[in-house]
CSV table of C-alpha atoms in Angstrom, one decimal:
chain,number,residue,atom,x,y,z
B,49,MET,CA,0.2,0.0,0.0
B,50,VAL,CA,2.6,2.6,0.4
B,51,SER,CA,4.7,1.6,-2.1
B,52,LYS,CA,1.7,2.4,-4.5
B,53,PHE,CA,0.9,5.5,-2.6
B,54,ARG,CA,5.0,6.6,-2.9
B,55,SER,CA,4.7,5.2,-6.3
B,56,GLU,CA,1.8,7.5,-7.7
B,57,TRP,CA,3.0,10.4,-5.7
B,58,SER,CA,6.7,10.2,-7.8
B,59,THR,CA,4.3,9.8,-10.7
B,60,VAL,CA,2.3,13.2,-10.4
B,61,LEU,CA,5.3,14.9,-8.8
B,62,SER,CA,7.6,13.8,-12.0
B,63,HIS,CA,4.9,15.1,-14.2
B,64,LEU,CA,4.6,18.6,-12.6
B,65,VAL,CA,8.4,19.0,-12.5
B,66,LEU,CA,8.2,18.3,-16.4
B,67,ALA,CA,5.3,20.4,-17.2
B,68,ALA,CA,7.0,23.2,-15.0
B,69,VAL,CA,10.8,23.2,-16.4
B,70,SER,CA,9.2,23.0,-19.9
B,71,LEU,CA,6.7,25.9,-19.3
B,72,HIS,CA,9.5,28.1,-17.7
B,73,ALA,CA,11.5,27.0,-20.8
B,74,ALA,CA,9.0,27.7,-23.3
B,75,VAL,CA,8.1,31.6,-21.7
B,76,SER,CA,12.1,31.9,-21.4
B,77,SER,CA,12.4,31.1,-24.8
B,78,VAL,CA,9.6,32.5,-26.6
B,79,GLN,CA,11.3,35.9,-27.6
B,80,SER,CA,14.9,34.4,-29.0
B,81,SER,CA,13.4,30.9,-29.9
B,82,ARG,CA,10.2,30.7,-31.1
B,83,GLY,CA,10.3,26.9,-32.6
B,84,ALA,CA,12.0,25.8,-29.4
B,85,ALA,CA,9.8,27.4,-27.3
B,86,ALA,CA,6.8,25.6,-29.3
B,87,GLY,CA,8.5,22.4,-28.7
B,88,PHE,CA,8.9,22.8,-25.1
B,89,LEU,CA,5.0,24.0,-24.6
B,90,LEU,CA,4.2,20.8,-26.6
B,91,GLN,CA,6.2,19.2,-23.6
B,92,THR,CA,4.2,21.0,-21.5
B,93,PHE,CA,0.6,19.9,-22.7
B,94,ALA,CA,1.8,16.2,-23.1
B,95,ALA,CA,2.7,16.5,-19.0
B,96,ILE,CA,-0.2,18.4,-17.6
B,97,THR,CA,-2.6,15.7,-20.3
B,98,MET,CA,-1.4,13.1,-17.8
B,99,LEU,CA,-2.7,15.1,-14.2
B,100,ALA,CA,-6.1,16.3,-15.6
B,101,PRO,CA,-8.7,14.6,-14.8
B,102,GLY,CA,-10.9,13.0,-17.8
B,103,LEU,CA,-8.1,13.4,-20.0
B,104,ASN,CA,-5.7,10.9,-19.0
B,105,THR,CA,-7.1,7.8,-20.9
B,106,HIS,CA,-4.1,5.7,-22.4
B,107,GLU,CA,-4.8,6.8,-25.9
B,108,ASP,CA,-4.6,10.6,-24.6
B,109,CYS,CA,-1.5,9.6,-23.0
B,110,LEU,CA,0.2,8.2,-26.1
B,111,ALA,CA,-1.1,10.9,-28.6
B,112,GLY,CA,0.3,13.7,-26.1
B,113,ALA,CA,3.4,11.5,-25.5
B,114,TRP,CA,3.8,10.9,-29.5
B,115,VAL,CA,3.3,14.9,-30.5
B,116,ALA,CA,5.9,16.2,-27.7
B,117,THR,CA,8.4,13.8,-29.1
B,118,VAL,CA,8.0,13.7,-32.9
B,119,ILE,CA,7.4,17.3,-33.3
B,120,GLY,CA,8.5,19.1,-30.2
B,121,LEU,CA,12.0,17.2,-30.2
B,122,PRO,CA,12.6,18.3,-33.7
B,123,LEU,CA,11.4,21.8,-33.1
B,124,LEU,CA,14.1,22.1,-30.1
B,125,ALA,CA,16.8,20.7,-32.4
B,126,PHE,CA,15.8,22.4,-35.4
B,127,ASP,CA,16.3,26.0,-33.3
B,128,PHE,CA,19.7,24.5,-31.9
B,129,HIS,CA,20.9,23.9,-35.3
B,130,TRP,CA,19.4,26.8,-37.1
B,131,VAL,CA,21.1,29.2,-34.4
B,132,ASN,CA,24.8,27.6,-35.1
B,133,GLY,CA,24.1,28.0,-38.8
B,134,ASP,CA,23.4,24.2,-39.4
B,135,ARG,CA,20.2,25.0,-41.8
B,136,SER,CA,19.9,22.0,-43.5
B,137,SER,CA,19.7,19.2,-40.6
B,138,ALA,CA,17.4,21.8,-39.1
B,139,ASN,CA,15.7,21.8,-42.0
B,140,LEU,CA,16.0,17.7,-42.1
B,141,LEU,CA,15.3,17.0,-38.7
B,142,LEU,CA,11.9,19.0,-38.0
B,143,GLY,CA,11.0,17.7,-41.9
B,144,GLY,CA,11.5,14.2,-40.7
B,145,GLY,CA,9.2,15.0,-37.5
B,146,MET,CA,6.6,16.4,-39.7
B,147,VAL,CA,6.5,13.3,-41.8
B,148,LEU,CA,6.2,11.1,-39.0
B,149,ALA,CA,3.4,12.8,-37.2
B,150,VAL,CA,1.3,12.4,-40.3
B,151,ALA,CA,2.4,8.7,-40.7
B,152,GLY,CA,1.6,7.8,-37.2
B,153,ASP,CA,-2.1,6.3,-37.5
B,154,HIS,CA,0.0,3.7,-39.9
B,155,LEU,CA,2.9,2.7,-38.2
B,156,GLY,CA,0.7,0.9,-35.3
B,157,PRO,CA,2.1,1.0,-31.8
B,158,GLU,CA,5.4,-0.7,-31.7
B,159,GLY,CA,6.2,1.3,-35.1
B,160,CYS,CA,5.1,4.4,-32.8
B,161,SER,CA,7.3,3.2,-30.0
B,162,VAL,CA,10.5,2.5,-32.6
B,163,ALA,CA,9.8,5.7,-34.5
B,164,GLY,CA,10.0,8.0,-30.9
B,165,GLN,CA,12.6,6.2,-29.5
B,166,ALA,CA,14.8,7.1,-32.9
B,167,VAL,CA,13.4,10.9,-33.2
B,168,LEU,CA,14.9,11.3,-29.4
B,169,LEU,CA,17.7,9.7,-30.0
B,170,VAL,CA,18.3,11.6,-33.4
B,171,VAL,CA,17.8,14.6,-31.5
B,172,ALA,CA,19.7,14.1,-28.7
B,173,VAL,CA,23.3,12.7,-31.0
B,174,THR,CA,22.7,15.9,-33.2
B,175,ILE,CA,22.3,18.3,-30.5
B,176,LEU,CA,25.5,17.3,-28.6
B,177,ILE,CA,27.4,17.1,-31.5
B,178,VAL,CA,26.8,20.8,-32.4
B,179,ALA,CA,27.0,21.5,-28.4
B,180,VAL,CA,31.1,19.7,-28.5
B,181,PHE,CA,31.7,21.4,-31.8
B,182,THR,CA,30.4,25.1,-30.5
B,183,ALA,CA,31.7,24.3,-26.9
B,184,ASN,CA,28.2,24.7,-25.2
B,185,THR,CA,28.2,22.9,-22.0
B,186,TYR,CA,24.7,22.9,-21.5
B,187,GLY,CA,24.0,21.3,-24.9
B,188,MET,CA,26.3,18.7,-23.9
B,189,TRP,CA,24.1,18.2,-20.4
B,190,GLY,CA,20.9,18.4,-22.5
B,191,GLY,CA,22.1,15.7,-24.8
B,192,ALA,CA,23.1,13.1,-22.3
B,193,MET,CA,20.2,14.0,-20.4
B,194,LEU,CA,17.8,13.4,-23.5
B,195,GLY,CA,19.8,10.5,-24.5
B,196,VAL,CA,19.5,9.2,-21.1
B,197,ALA,CA,15.9,9.4,-20.8
B,198,GLY,CA,15.8,7.5,-24.1
B,199,LEU,CA,18.0,4.6,-23.6
B,200,LEU,CA,16.4,4.5,-20.0
B,201,SER,CA,12.8,3.7,-21.5
B,202,ARG,CA,13.9,0.8,-23.7
B,203,LEU,CA,14.9,-0.9,-20.4
B,204,GLU,CA,13.0,-4.1,-19.3
B,205,GLU,CA,13.2,-3.0,-15.8
B,206,ASP,CA,10.2,-1.8,-14.9
B,207,ARG,CA,12.0,0.2,-11.7
B,208,LEU,CA,15.0,2.4,-11.5
B,209,LEU,CA,16.6,4.1,-8.7
B,210,LEU,CA,13.2,2.6,-6.6
B,211,LEU,CA,11.4,4.9,-8.5
B,212,PRO,CA,9.4,3.5,-11.7
B,213,LYS,CA,11.2,3.7,-14.8
B,214,GLU,CA,8.9,6.1,-16.3
B,215,ASP,CA,9.1,8.7,-13.9
B,216,VAL,CA,13.5,8.6,-14.1
B,217,CYS,CA,12.7,8.8,-17.5
B,218,ARG,CA,10.7,12.0,-17.5
B,219,TRP,CA,13.1,13.6,-14.5
B,220,ALA,CA,15.6,13.1,-17.2
B,221,LEU,CA,13.7,15.2,-20.0
B,222,ALA,CA,13.1,17.6,-17.1
B,223,ALA,CA,17.3,18.5,-16.6
B,224,GLY,CA,17.7,18.1,-20.4
B,225,SER,CA,15.0,20.8,-21.0
B,226,TRP,CA,16.3,23.1,-18.4
B,227,ALA,CA,19.7,22.5,-20.2
B,228,TYR,CA,18.2,22.9,-23.8
B,229,CYS,CA,16.9,25.9,-22.6
B,230,ARG,CA,20.2,26.9,-21.3
B,231,ALA,CA,22.4,26.0,-24.7
B,232,LEU,CA,20.2,28.1,-26.4
B,233,HIS,CA,19.9,31.3,-24.5
B,234,THR,CA,24.5,30.2,-24.6
B,235,GLN,CA,24.3,30.5,-28.3
B,236,ARG,CA,22.3,32.9,-28.9
B,237,LEU,CA,24.5,35.5,-26.6
B,238,GLN,CA,27.5,34.0,-28.5
B,239,TRP,CA,25.7,34.9,-32.0
B,240,GLU,CA,24.9,38.3,-30.7
């Protein structure tokens, strides 16, 4: 009973933290990085959907997570690449996310899961590469945390560090979102 109570509070808290961090990142980056702000906002809505009574059906959760993954994360990567002058990679990542969003109904549950993982890891790796070449420490941390969230979600274990696996992934995603927000601001300051 206590374990179930702790697990439920852990889940609610991880959603709240992810929503708060993503909302803060969206608000603080809206003036300088509208694409990233939209990506952060999609993450906020996906996290809040889980907390709203009546909206947290399994299908709603999957739809919100799908949109936040295949559109929101490429929007973050788009802005990061664009600011660093890599316009072709920025367009390729965003275009790929849009194609996946449209094709999502035709992929099936397992296909959506694999495509979501692929988007998450591609975004993490490309931002990590740009961050290494531009010496952006926040970008490196953001890429690493997003990669950790993607890799942890593929593990077979149900619990990690005494918490449900999904909660640990959300904590990693929240840390990565905070780092990406800082990385975007750092990059914008370097280019101004």
